[in-house]
Amino acid sequence: PRPRRHGVPINAVIVGLNYYSNDGVRSLQGAVNDAYKFRKGLLRYYQAKKRNIKLFVDAKLKNRKYRCVTCSDVVTAIMDMFRKARRGDILVYYFAGHGGSTSTKQYNNNSGNIEFLRTNKGDIRDGVMRQLSESVPEGCLFYIVTDCCKCGGLVEGVHEQIGTSTKHSVIRVRGEEPRMRYLSSLRKTSDIPNAIHLSACQNFQLSAETFFEDQNQSGGLFTDSLLKVLKKNYFRVSNIDLTRKIRKRMRNMKLKEKQHAGLYCSDVQGEFNFLSFEWMGLSKRRKRKLEKMGQTAIGSLKGMLPHKVIQSLEREDGTWQWDRIVDDFVVKGKMKNCLAVCGGTNDVSVAFGLLVSELSDKPWKGKVINFSAEPDLHVIEGDDLRSKTNFVKDMERGVNIDFQRVFDCILDVAIEENLKEDRMIKRIFVLSDMEFDEASANSWETDYQEITRKYGEAGYAVPQLVCPPALVSN
């Protein structure tokens, strides 16, 4: 397929380790190849930049020169990626190498075992992965992709969508020994809103590698399946569907030992495109379930307010952050019959006006009324958030408004479209720096009587007029 346009900045730490000096740990053949293949996929199909990808391999493909990759190297690189991240970034950690698990009598966690990723020097344990996942910057999404043995349930606390690795047991701490003390702070599953883990297998299974004759190199079956499923679906497939398709593909291989991919994330994140904030189409049943649970896309609007996104347009493209906010409200089904009157150029007024226009149903969707003595219903023009913002800011505006004409504009559309009552505007938001008494060009009592008469004759209820206090952008 043709490379897809991917509007979200991607930052990644990619690790591929073949050679292990540990006693009893055999070396691998294809982990380094898998790391290079995954990086190539990010560069070609997701438009990631080379400078934003940190690659750790213990052997270069050309000269096979050995290099030791330590646990500290990897964890430090991930933390550096977090520090440099900006709101709206996709952060990726990919690992191909040896993984494992060990039972413990000290405490019960999600799986009953301690899972770990093995580097050339030191192991990255599930507790460390939990702490890393809790450190993800607000407004970012952290994807963890692991192609190694026994990696299911690696990230403590993340909800298991597909798989059988976790036991959902209560975490208990016995004593307060220093090495175990951090466990007392672990929270229930679903408390990590920004982490998505895609594993090659369950925590009791092995991850297979083989020699691919068509590629003339060795590699992991999971990574190969992942990239081929993505390519077949034109890189637009939800996390849940991606995991299911990988499992189906690997089942058809009829492996000697079963290997089932796993997915760990919230219900809403499962519906996102892989490596994206973008939603896939939700079935009615799925949408009702999400609405009932009251979940929102990757966390709430905390730290992701509409006017903050508008303010960020001077230095970055906020389209993807904006789409997240709109999706949050769409899931809740709010503000479908609302219309905004925009009168200020400040970011709060413009952002809220744009948001209302995005959430409204047809024929009101994408429309706004300008705050003026001669107000009109405008179709917002522009191909992206920046151009739409500029359109709203450049609309004609005045120091007062003819409210009767505002209501007339709405009534004219309703009569022309022959709208039923349930599709009529229910609420009008007046977004202006002016106070209500100063804004009205005529006596409101006089206007309201005339408005009520016109709407009554047409068989509609008068929309509620909402005039917030003067809006100030912080």
CSV table of C-alpha atoms in Angstrom, one decimal:
chain,number,residue,atom,x,y,z
A,1,PRO,CA,0.0,0.0,0.0
A,2,ARG,CA,1.0,3.6,-0.4
A,3,PRO,CA,2.5,5.2,2.7
A,4,ARG,CA,-0.3,6.8,4.8
A,5,ARG,CA,-0.3,10.3,6.1
A,6,HIS,CA,0.1,10.3,9.8
A,7,GLY,CA,-0.5,13.6,11.5
A,8,VAL,CA,0.6,12.6,15.0
A,9,PRO,CA,4.3,13.0,15.9
A,10,ILE,CA,5.8,9.6,16.8
A,11,ASN,CA,8.8,9.1,19.1
A,12,ALA,CA,10.2,5.7,19.7
A,13,VAL,CA,12.7,3.6,21.6
A,14,ILE,CA,13.4,0.4,19.7
A,15,VAL,CA,15.4,-2.5,21.2
A,16,GLY,CA,16.6,-5.7,19.5
A,17,LEU,CA,18.9,-8.1,21.3
A,18,ASN,CA,20.4,-11.3,19.9
A,19,TYR,CA,23.3,-12.1,22.1
A,20,TYR,CA,23.2,-13.0,25.7
A,21,SER,CA,26.2,-14.0,27.9
A,22,ASN,CA,24.0,-15.2,30.8
A,23,ASP,CA,24.5,-18.8,31.7
A,24,GLY,CA,21.8,-21.0,30.2
A,25,VAL,CA,20.3,-18.2,28.0
A,26,ARG,CA,20.7,-19.0,24.3
A,27,SER,CA,21.3,-16.4,21.7
A,28,LEU,CA,18.7,-15.4,19.2
A,29,GLN,CA,18.8,-15.1,15.4
A,30,GLY,CA,16.2,-12.6,14.5
A,31,ALA,CA,15.6,-10.0,17.3
A,32,VAL,CA,18.0,-7.4,15.7
A,33,ASN,CA,16.3,-8.0,12.3
A,34,ASP,CA,12.9,-7.4,13.9
A,35,ALA,CA,14.0,-4.1,15.5
A,36,TYR,CA,15.2,-2.8,12.1
A,37,LYS,CA,11.9,-4.0,10.4
A,38,PHE,CA,9.8,-2.3,13.0
A,39,ARG,CA,11.8,0.9,12.7
A,40,LYS,CA,11.4,0.7,8.9
A,41,GLY,CA,7.7,0.4,9.3
A,42,LEU,CA,7.5,3.5,11.5
A,43,LEU,CA,9.6,5.5,9.0
A,44,ARG,CA,7.9,4.4,5.9
A,45,TYR,CA,4.2,4.0,6.8
A,46,TYR,CA,3.8,6.3,9.8
A,47,GLN,CA,6.1,9.1,8.7
A,48,ALA,CA,8.2,9.0,11.9
A,49,LYS,CA,11.5,11.0,11.8
A,50,LYS,CA,14.8,9.1,12.2
A,51,ARG,CA,15.9,11.7,14.7
A,52,ASN,CA,12.9,10.8,16.9
A,53,ILE,CA,13.8,7.1,17.0
A,54,LYS,CA,16.4,5.7,19.4
A,55,LEU,CA,17.6,2.3,18.3
A,56,PHE,CA,19.4,-0.2,20.6
A,57,VAL,CA,20.8,-3.3,19.0
A,58,ASP,CA,23.6,-5.5,20.2
A,59,ALA,CA,24.8,-6.3,16.7
A,60,LYS,CA,24.9,-4.1,13.6
A,61,LEU,CA,23.5,-5.9,10.5
A,62,LYS,CA,26.5,-5.2,8.3
A,63,ASN,CA,29.5,-5.9,10.5
A,64,ARG,CA,27.8,-7.8,13.4
A,65,LYS,CA,29.9,-5.9,15.8
A,66,TYR,CA,28.8,-6.7,19.4
A,67,ARG,CA,27.5,-4.0,21.7
A,68,CYS,CA,26.3,-4.3,25.2
A,69,VAL,CA,22.8,-2.9,25.8
A,70,THR,CA,22.0,-2.4,29.5
A,71,CYS,CA,18.8,-2.1,31.4
A,72,SER,CA,19.9,1.4,32.4
A,73,ASP,CA,20.4,2.4,28.8
A,74,VAL,CA,16.8,1.5,27.8
A,75,VAL,CA,15.0,2.9,30.8
A,76,THR,CA,17.0,6.2,30.5
A,77,ALA,CA,16.1,6.5,26.8
A,78,ILE,CA,12.4,6.0,27.6
A,79,MET,CA,12.5,8.7,30.3
A,80,ASP,CA,14.3,11.0,27.9
A,81,MET,CA,11.6,10.4,25.4
A,82,PHE,CA,9.0,11.3,28.0
A,83,ARG,CA,10.8,14.5,28.9
A,84,LYS,CA,11.0,15.7,25.3
A,85,ALA,CA,7.4,14.7,24.4
A,86,ARG,CA,4.8,17.3,23.7
A,87,ARG,CA,1.0,17.0,24.2
A,88,GLY,CA,-0.5,14.9,21.4
A,89,ASP,CA,2.6,12.8,20.7
A,90,ILE,CA,2.6,9.0,20.3
A,91,LEU,CA,5.3,7.4,22.3
A,92,VAL,CA,6.5,3.9,21.4
A,93,TYR,CA,8.6,1.3,23.1
A,94,TYR,CA,9.4,-1.8,21.1
A,95,PHE,CA,11.4,-4.8,22.4
A,96,ALA,CA,12.6,-7.9,20.7
A,97,GLY,CA,14.7,-10.3,22.6
A,98,HIS,CA,14.5,-12.6,25.6
A,99,GLY,CA,11.7,-12.3,28.2
A,100,GLY,CA,10.7,-14.3,31.2
A,101,SER,CA,8.8,-14.6,34.4
A,102,THR,CA,9.4,-15.9,37.9
A,103,SER,CA,7.0,-16.8,40.6
A,104,THR,CA,7.0,-14.9,43.9
A,105,LYS,CA,5.7,-15.5,47.3
A,106,GLN,CA,6.2,-12.0,48.4
A,107,TYR,CA,3.0,-10.6,46.9
A,108,ASN,CA,0.2,-11.3,44.5
A,109,ASN,CA,0.1,-9.1,41.4
A,110,ASN,CA,-2.1,-9.2,38.3
A,111,SER,CA,-0.6,-12.5,37.0
A,112,GLY,CA,0.9,-14.0,40.1
A,113,ASN,CA,4.4,-13.8,38.6
A,114,ILE,CA,7.1,-11.2,38.0
A,115,GLU,CA,7.5,-10.7,34.3
A,116,PHE,CA,10.6,-9.1,32.9
A,117,LEU,CA,12.5,-8.1,29.7
A,118,ARG,CA,16.1,-9.3,29.6
A,119,THR,CA,18.8,-6.9,28.3
A,120,ASN,CA,22.5,-7.8,27.9
A,121,LYS,CA,23.0,-6.5,31.4
A,122,GLY,CA,20.0,-6.4,33.8
A,123,ASP,CA,16.3,-7.1,33.6
A,124,ILE,CA,13.4,-4.6,33.1
A,125,ARG,CA,10.8,-5.9,35.5
A,126,ASP,CA,7.0,-5.5,35.4
A,127,GLY,CA,7.1,-3.1,38.3
A,128,VAL,CA,9.5,-0.8,36.4
A,129,MET,CA,7.2,-0.9,33.4
A,130,ARG,CA,4.3,0.0,35.6
A,131,GLN,CA,6.2,3.0,36.9
A,132,LEU,CA,7.2,4.1,33.4
A,133,SER,CA,3.6,3.8,32.3
A,134,GLU,CA,2.5,6.1,35.2
A,135,SER,CA,5.1,8.6,34.1
A,136,VAL,CA,3.7,9.2,30.6
A,137,PRO,CA,3.1,12.9,30.0
A,138,GLU,CA,-0.4,14.2,30.0
A,139,GLY,CA,-1.9,14.3,26.5
A,140,CYS,CA,0.4,11.6,25.2
A,141,LEU,CA,-0.2,7.9,24.4
A,142,PHE,CA,2.4,5.2,25.3
A,143,TYR,CA,2.4,2.1,23.1
A,144,ILE,CA,4.5,-0.9,24.4
A,145,VAL,CA,5.1,-3.7,21.8
A,146,THR,CA,7.0,-6.7,23.1
A,147,ASP,CA,8.1,-9.7,21.0
A,148,CYS,CA,9.6,-12.0,23.5
A,149,CYS,CA,8.7,-15.0,25.7
A,150,LYS,CA,6.3,-14.7,28.6
A,151,CYS,CA,5.5,-11.0,28.0
A,152,GLY,CA,1.7,-11.1,28.6
A,153,GLY,CA,0.8,-9.0,31.7
A,154,LEU,CA,4.1,-7.2,31.6
A,155,VAL,CA,2.7,-3.8,32.5
A,156,GLU,CA,1.1,-4.1,36.0
A,157,GLY,CA,-2.3,-2.6,36.3
A,158,VAL,CA,-3.3,-2.2,32.7
A,159,HIS,CA,-6.7,-3.9,31.9
A,160,GLU,CA,-6.4,-7.1,29.9
A,161,GLN,CA,-8.6,-6.8,26.8
A,162,ILE,CA,-7.4,-9.9,24.9
A,163,GLY,CA,-5.5,-12.7,26.7
A,164,THR,CA,-5.4,-15.0,29.7
A,165,SER,CA,-2.2,-13.8,31.5
A,166,THR,CA,-3.7,-11.9,34.4
A,167,LYS,CA,-5.6,-13.2,37.4
A,168,HIS,CA,-7.0,-9.9,38.5
A,169,SER,CA,-5.9,-10.7,42.0
A,170,VAL,CA,-5.7,-8.1,44.7
A,171,ILE,CA,-2.2,-6.7,45.2
A,172,ARG,CA,-1.0,-7.3,48.8
A,173,VAL,CA,2.2,-6.2,50.3
A,174,ARG,CA,3.7,-8.4,53.1
A,175,GLY,CA,5.9,-6.3,55.3
A,176,GLU,CA,7.5,-3.1,54.3
A,177,GLU,CA,10.8,-4.3,53.0
A,178,PRO,CA,12.6,-1.5,51.0
A,179,ARG,CA,12.8,-3.5,47.8
A,180,MET,CA,9.0,-4.2,47.9
A,181,ARG,CA,7.8,-0.9,49.3
A,182,TYR,CA,6.9,0.6,45.9
A,183,LEU,CA,4.1,-2.0,45.6
A,184,SER,CA,2.0,-0.3,48.2
A,185,SER,CA,1.4,2.5,45.8
A,186,LEU,CA,0.1,0.3,43.0
A,187,ARG,CA,-3.5,1.0,42.1
A,188,LYS,CA,-6.3,-1.1,40.5
A,189,THR,CA,-6.3,-2.0,36.8
A,190,SER,CA,-7.6,0.8,34.6
A,191,ASP,CA,-5.7,3.5,36.5
A,192,ILE,CA,-3.2,3.9,33.7
A,193,PRO,CA,-5.1,5.8,31.1
A,194,ASN,CA,-2.1,6.5,28.8
A,195,ALA,CA,-0.6,3.0,28.3
A,196,ILE,CA,-1.4,0.4,25.6
A,197,HIS,CA,0.5,-2.9,25.6
A,198,LEU,CA,0.6,-5.3,22.7
A,199,SER,CA,2.3,-8.6,23.6
A,200,ALA,CA,3.6,-11.4,21.4
A,201,CYS,CA,2.3,-14.1,23.7
A,202,GLN,CA,0.8,-14.8,27.2
A,203,ASN,CA,3.0,-14.9,30.3
A,204,PHE,CA,3.1,-18.7,30.2
A,205,GLN,CA,3.9,-19.0,26.5
A,206,LEU,CA,7.0,-18.8,24.3
A,207,SER,CA,7.5,-16.4,21.4
A,208,ALA,CA,8.7,-18.2,18.3
A,209,GLU,CA,11.2,-17.1,15.7
A,210,THR,CA,12.0,-18.7,12.3
A,211,PHE,CA,13.9,-18.2,9.1
A,212,PHE,CA,11.8,-16.4,6.4
A,213,GLU,CA,13.0,-17.6,3.0
A,214,ASP,CA,11.2,-14.7,1.2
A,215,GLN,CA,13.2,-12.2,3.3
A,216,ASN,CA,16.4,-14.3,3.5
A,217,GLN,CA,16.7,-13.6,7.3
A,218,SER,CA,15.4,-14.8,10.6
A,219,GLY,CA,12.8,-13.0,12.7
A,220,GLY,CA,10.0,-13.3,15.2
A,221,LEU,CA,6.7,-14.6,14.0
A,222,PHE,CA,4.8,-12.0,16.0
A,223,THR,CA,6.6,-9.0,14.5
A,224,ASP,CA,6.3,-10.4,11.0
A,225,SER,CA,2.6,-11.0,11.5
A,226,LEU,CA,2.1,-7.5,13.1
A,227,LEU,CA,3.6,-5.7,10.1
A,228,LYS,CA,1.9,-7.9,7.5
A,229,VAL,CA,-1.5,-7.4,9.1
A,230,LEU,CA,-1.0,-3.7,9.2
A,231,LYS,CA,0.1,-3.6,5.6
A,232,LYS,CA,-2.9,-5.7,4.5
A,233,ASN,CA,-5.3,-3.3,6.3
A,234,TYR,CA,-3.6,-0.2,4.9
A,235,PHE,CA,-2.4,0.7,8.4
A,236,ARG,CA,-5.9,1.6,9.5
A,237,VAL,CA,-7.0,-1.1,12.0
A,238,SER,CA,-8.0,-0.8,15.6
A,239,ASN,CA,-5.9,-2.2,18.4
A,240,ILE,CA,-8.5,-4.8,19.2
A,241,ASP,CA,-8.9,-5.9,15.6
A,242,LEU,CA,-5.2,-5.9,15.0
A,243,THR,CA,-4.6,-8.2,17.9
A,244,ARG,CA,-7.4,-10.6,16.8
A,245,LYS,CA,-6.1,-10.7,13.2
A,246,ILE,CA,-2.5,-11.4,14.5
A,247,ARG,CA,-3.9,-14.3,16.7
A,248,LYS,CA,-5.8,-15.7,13.7
A,249,ARG,CA,-2.8,-15.5,11.4
A,250,MET,CA,-0.6,-17.3,13.9
A,251,ARG,CA,-3.2,-19.9,14.6
A,252,ASN,CA,-3.2,-20.7,10.9
A,253,MET,CA,0.5,-21.4,11.1
A,254,LYS,CA,-0.2,-24.4,13.2
A,255,LEU,CA,2.8,-23.9,15.5
A,256,LYS,CA,4.1,-26.8,17.7
A,257,GLU,CA,3.6,-24.6,20.7
A,258,LYS,CA,0.6,-22.3,21.0
A,259,GLN,CA,1.3,-18.6,20.9
A,260,HIS,CA,-1.5,-16.1,21.4
A,261,ALA,CA,-0.9,-12.3,21.2
A,262,GLY,CA,-2.4,-10.2,24.0
A,263,LEU,CA,-3.7,-6.6,24.3
A,264,TYR,CA,-3.8,-4.6,27.5
A,265,CYS,CA,-5.5,-1.2,27.5
A,266,SER,CA,-8.8,0.5,28.4
A,267,ASP,CA,-12.0,-0.3,26.5
A,268,VAL,CA,-11.9,3.0,24.6
A,269,GLN,CA,-8.2,2.7,23.7
A,270,GLY,CA,-9.0,-0.7,22.2
A,271,GLU,CA,-11.0,1.1,19.5
A,272,PHE,CA,-8.2,3.4,18.5
A,273,ASN,CA,-6.2,2.9,15.3
A,274,PHE,CA,-2.8,1.3,16.1
A,275,LEU,CA,-0.3,4.1,16.9
A,276,SER,CA,-3.0,6.7,16.7
A,277,PHE,CA,-5.5,8.8,18.7
A,278,GLU,CA,-8.0,8.2,15.9
A,279,TRP,CA,-11.1,6.2,16.4
A,280,MET,CA,-12.3,3.3,14.3
A,281,GLY,CA,-16.1,3.1,13.6
A,282,LEU,CA,-17.9,1.9,16.7
A,283,SER,CA,-20.8,-0.5,16.5
A,284,LYS,CA,-24.0,0.6,18.2
A,285,ARG,CA,-23.6,-2.1,20.8
A,286,ARG,CA,-20.0,-1.1,21.6
A,287,LYS,CA,-20.9,2.6,21.7
A,288,ARG,CA,-23.7,1.9,24.2
A,289,LYS,CA,-21.3,0.0,26.4
A,290,LEU,CA,-18.8,2.8,26.4
A,291,GLU,CA,-21.4,5.4,27.2
A,292,LYS,CA,-22.7,3.3,30.0
A,293,MET,CA,-19.2,3.0,31.5
A,294,GLY,CA,-18.8,6.7,31.2
A,295,GLN,CA,-15.3,6.4,29.8
A,296,THR,CA,-13.5,9.0,27.7
A,297,ALA,CA,-10.7,8.7,25.2
A,298,ILE,CA,-7.3,8.4,26.8
A,299,GLY,CA,-8.1,10.2,30.0
A,300,SER,CA,-10.4,13.1,30.5
A,301,LEU,CA,-10.2,16.7,29.3
A,302,LYS,CA,-7.9,17.5,32.3
A,303,GLY,CA,-5.0,19.3,30.8
A,304,MET,CA,-6.5,19.2,27.4
A,305,LEU,CA,-8.9,22.2,27.3
A,306,PRO,CA,-10.2,23.4,23.9
A,307,HIS,CA,-8.8,26.9,24.2
A,308,LYS,CA,-5.4,25.5,25.2
A,309,VAL,CA,-5.3,23.6,21.9
A,310,ILE,CA,-6.2,26.8,20.0
A,311,GLN,CA,-3.4,28.7,21.8
A,312,SER,CA,-0.9,26.0,20.8
A,313,LEU,CA,-1.6,26.5,17.1
A,314,GLU,CA,1.1,29.1,16.8
A,315,ARG,CA,3.8,26.5,17.5
A,316,GLU,CA,2.2,23.1,16.5
A,317,ASP,CA,-0.6,21.4,14.7
A,318,GLY,CA,-3.3,20.8,17.3
A,319,THR,CA,-5.7,18.9,15.0
A,320,TRP,CA,-5.2,15.5,16.6
A,321,GLN,CA,-5.6,16.9,20.2
A,322,TRP,CA,-8.7,18.7,19.0
A,323,ASP,CA,-10.1,15.5,17.5
A,324,ARG,CA,-9.6,13.8,20.8
A,325,ILE,CA,-11.7,16.4,22.6
A,326,VAL,CA,-14.5,16.2,20.1
A,327,ASP,CA,-14.5,12.4,20.3
A,328,ASP,CA,-14.8,12.7,24.1
A,329,PHE,CA,-18.0,14.6,23.7
A,330,VAL,CA,-19.3,12.5,20.9
A,331,VAL,CA,-19.2,9.4,23.0
A,332,LYS,CA,-21.2,11.2,25.7
A,333,GLY,CA,-23.8,12.4,23.1
A,334,LYS,CA,-23.8,15.9,24.4
A,335,MET,CA,-24.6,19.3,22.7
A,336,LYS,CA,-26.2,17.8,19.5
A,337,ASN,CA,-28.8,20.5,19.3
A,338,CYS,CA,-26.8,23.6,20.1
A,339,LEU,CA,-25.5,26.6,18.3
A,340,ALA,CA,-22.9,29.3,19.2
A,341,VAL,CA,-22.9,33.0,18.6
A,342,CYS,CA,-19.2,34.1,18.6
A,343,GLY,CA,-18.3,37.7,19.3
A,344,GLY,CA,-14.9,37.7,20.8
A,345,THR,CA,-11.5,37.0,19.3
A,346,ASN,CA,-10.1,35.5,22.5
A,347,ASP,CA,-9.3,31.8,22.4
A,348,VAL,CA,-12.0,30.7,24.8
A,349,SER,CA,-14.8,32.2,22.7
A,350,VAL,CA,-13.4,30.8,19.5
A,351,ALA,CA,-12.6,27.4,20.8
A,352,PHE,CA,-16.0,26.9,22.4
A,353,GLY,CA,-17.8,28.2,19.3
A,354,LEU,CA,-15.8,25.7,17.1
A,355,LEU,CA,-16.5,22.9,19.6
A,356,VAL,CA,-20.2,23.5,19.6
A,357,SER,CA,-20.3,23.6,15.8
A,358,GLU,CA,-18.4,20.2,15.6
A,359,LEU,CA,-20.9,18.5,18.0
A,360,SER,CA,-24.1,19.8,16.5
A,361,ASP,CA,-26.2,17.5,14.2
A,362,LYS,CA,-27.1,18.5,10.7
A,363,PRO,CA,-28.2,21.0,9.4
A,364,TRP,CA,-26.4,22.9,12.2
A,365,LYS,CA,-23.1,21.0,12.1
A,366,GLY,CA,-20.1,23.2,11.1
A,367,LYS,CA,-22.1,26.5,11.5
A,368,VAL,CA,-21.8,29.5,13.7
A,369,ILE,CA,-23.5,32.9,14.0
A,370,ASN,CA,-21.4,36.1,14.2
A,371,PHE,CA,-21.9,38.6,17.0
A,372,SER,CA,-23.1,41.7,15.2
A,373,ALA,CA,-26.0,44.1,14.8
A,374,GLU,CA,-26.7,42.2,11.6
A,375,PRO,CA,-25.9,38.6,12.5
A,376,ASP,CA,-25.9,35.7,10.0
A,377,LEU,CA,-25.5,32.0,10.1
A,378,HIS,CA,-22.1,31.1,8.6
A,379,VAL,CA,-20.7,27.8,7.4
A,380,ILE,CA,-17.2,27.6,8.9
A,381,GLU,CA,-14.6,27.3,6.1
A,382,GLY,CA,-11.2,25.6,6.3
A,383,ASP,CA,-9.5,22.3,5.8
A,384,ASP,CA,-7.8,22.1,9.2
A,385,LEU,CA,-8.1,23.5,12.7
A,386,ARG,CA,-5.9,26.5,12.1
A,387,SER,CA,-7.9,27.7,9.1
A,388,LYS,CA,-11.2,27.2,10.8
A,389,THR,CA,-10.0,29.2,13.8
A,390,ASN,CA,-8.9,32.0,11.6
A,391,PHE,CA,-12.3,32.0,9.8
A,392,VAL,CA,-14.1,32.4,13.1
A,393,LYS,CA,-11.7,35.1,14.3
A,394,ASP,CA,-12.1,37.1,11.1
A,395,MET,CA,-15.9,37.1,11.1
A,396,GLU,CA,-17.6,40.5,11.2
A,397,ARG,CA,-18.5,41.5,14.7
A,398,GLY,CA,-19.8,44.5,16.6
A,399,VAL,CA,-20.4,45.9,20.1
A,400,ASN,CA,-24.0,44.7,20.3
A,401,ILE,CA,-26.3,42.2,18.6
A,402,ASP,CA,-29.8,41.9,17.3
A,403,PHE,CA,-31.1,38.8,19.2
A,404,GLN,CA,-34.3,38.8,17.3
A,405,ARG,CA,-32.4,38.3,14.0
A,406,VAL,CA,-30.4,35.5,15.6
A,407,PHE,CA,-33.6,33.6,16.4
A,408,ASP,CA,-34.9,34.4,12.9
A,409,CYS,CA,-31.8,32.9,11.3
A,410,ILE,CA,-32.5,29.6,13.1
A,411,LEU,CA,-36.2,29.6,12.4
A,412,ASP,CA,-35.7,30.2,8.7
A,413,VAL,CA,-33.5,27.1,8.5
A,414,ALA,CA,-35.9,25.0,10.5
A,415,ILE,CA,-38.8,26.0,8.2
A,416,GLU,CA,-36.8,25.6,5.0
A,417,GLU,CA,-35.6,22.1,6.1
A,418,ASN,CA,-39.0,21.2,7.5
A,419,LEU,CA,-37.3,20.1,10.7
A,420,LYS,CA,-39.0,18.0,13.3
A,421,GLU,CA,-39.0,19.3,16.9
A,422,ASP,CA,-36.2,16.9,18.0
A,423,ARG,CA,-33.8,18.3,15.4
A,424,MET,CA,-34.5,21.9,16.3
A,425,ILE,CA,-31.9,24.0,18.2
A,426,LYS,CA,-32.5,23.7,22.0
A,427,ARG,CA,-29.8,26.0,23.3
A,428,ILE,CA,-27.9,29.1,21.9
A,429,PHE,CA,-24.6,30.0,23.5
A,430,VAL,CA,-23.6,33.7,23.2
A,431,LEU,CA,-19.8,33.9,23.5
A,432,SER,CA,-18.8,37.5,23.8
A,433,ASP,CA,-16.7,39.9,25.9
A,434,MET,CA,-19.9,41.9,26.4
A,435,GLU,CA,-22.3,41.5,29.3
A,436,PHE,CA,-25.8,40.5,28.4
A,437,ASP,CA,-27.5,43.8,29.1
A,438,GLU,CA,-24.8,45.6,27.0
A,439,ALA,CA,-25.0,43.1,24.1
A,440,SER,CA,-28.7,43.5,23.2
A,441,ALA,CA,-29.4,46.2,20.7
A,442,ASN,CA,-33.1,46.3,21.6
A,443,SER,CA,-35.1,45.7,24.8
A,444,TRP,CA,-34.9,42.0,25.5
A,445,GLU,CA,-38.5,41.9,26.8
A,446,THR,CA,-39.8,43.3,23.5
A,447,ASP,CA,-37.6,40.9,21.5
A,448,TYR,CA,-38.7,37.9,23.5
A,449,GLN,CA,-42.4,38.5,23.0
A,450,GLU,CA,-41.9,38.7,19.2
A,451,ILE,CA,-39.6,35.7,19.2
A,452,THR,CA,-42.1,33.6,21.2
A,453,ARG,CA,-44.9,34.6,18.8
A,454,LYS,CA,-43.0,33.6,15.7
A,455,TYR,CA,-41.8,30.2,17.1
A,456,GLY,CA,-45.3,29.4,18.4
A,457,GLU,CA,-46.8,30.0,15.0
A,458,ALA,CA,-44.2,27.7,13.4
A,459,GLY,CA,-44.8,25.0,16.0
A,460,TYR,CA,-41.4,25.1,17.7
A,461,ALA,CA,-40.3,25.8,21.3
A,462,VAL,CA,-38.1,28.8,21.8
A,463,PRO,CA,-34.4,27.8,22.2
A,464,GLN,CA,-32.8,28.6,25.6
A,465,LEU,CA,-30.4,31.5,25.4
A,466,VAL,CA,-27.2,31.0,27.4
A,467,CYS,CA,-25.0,34.1,28.0
A,468,PRO,CA,-21.9,33.2,30.1
A,469,PRO,CA,-20.0,35.9,32.0
A,470,ALA,CA,-17.4,37.8,29.9
A,471,LEU,CA,-14.9,35.2,28.6
A,472,VAL,CA,-11.3,35.6,29.4
A,473,SER,CA,-8.6,33.4,28.1
A,474,ASN,CA,-6.1,32.2,30.7
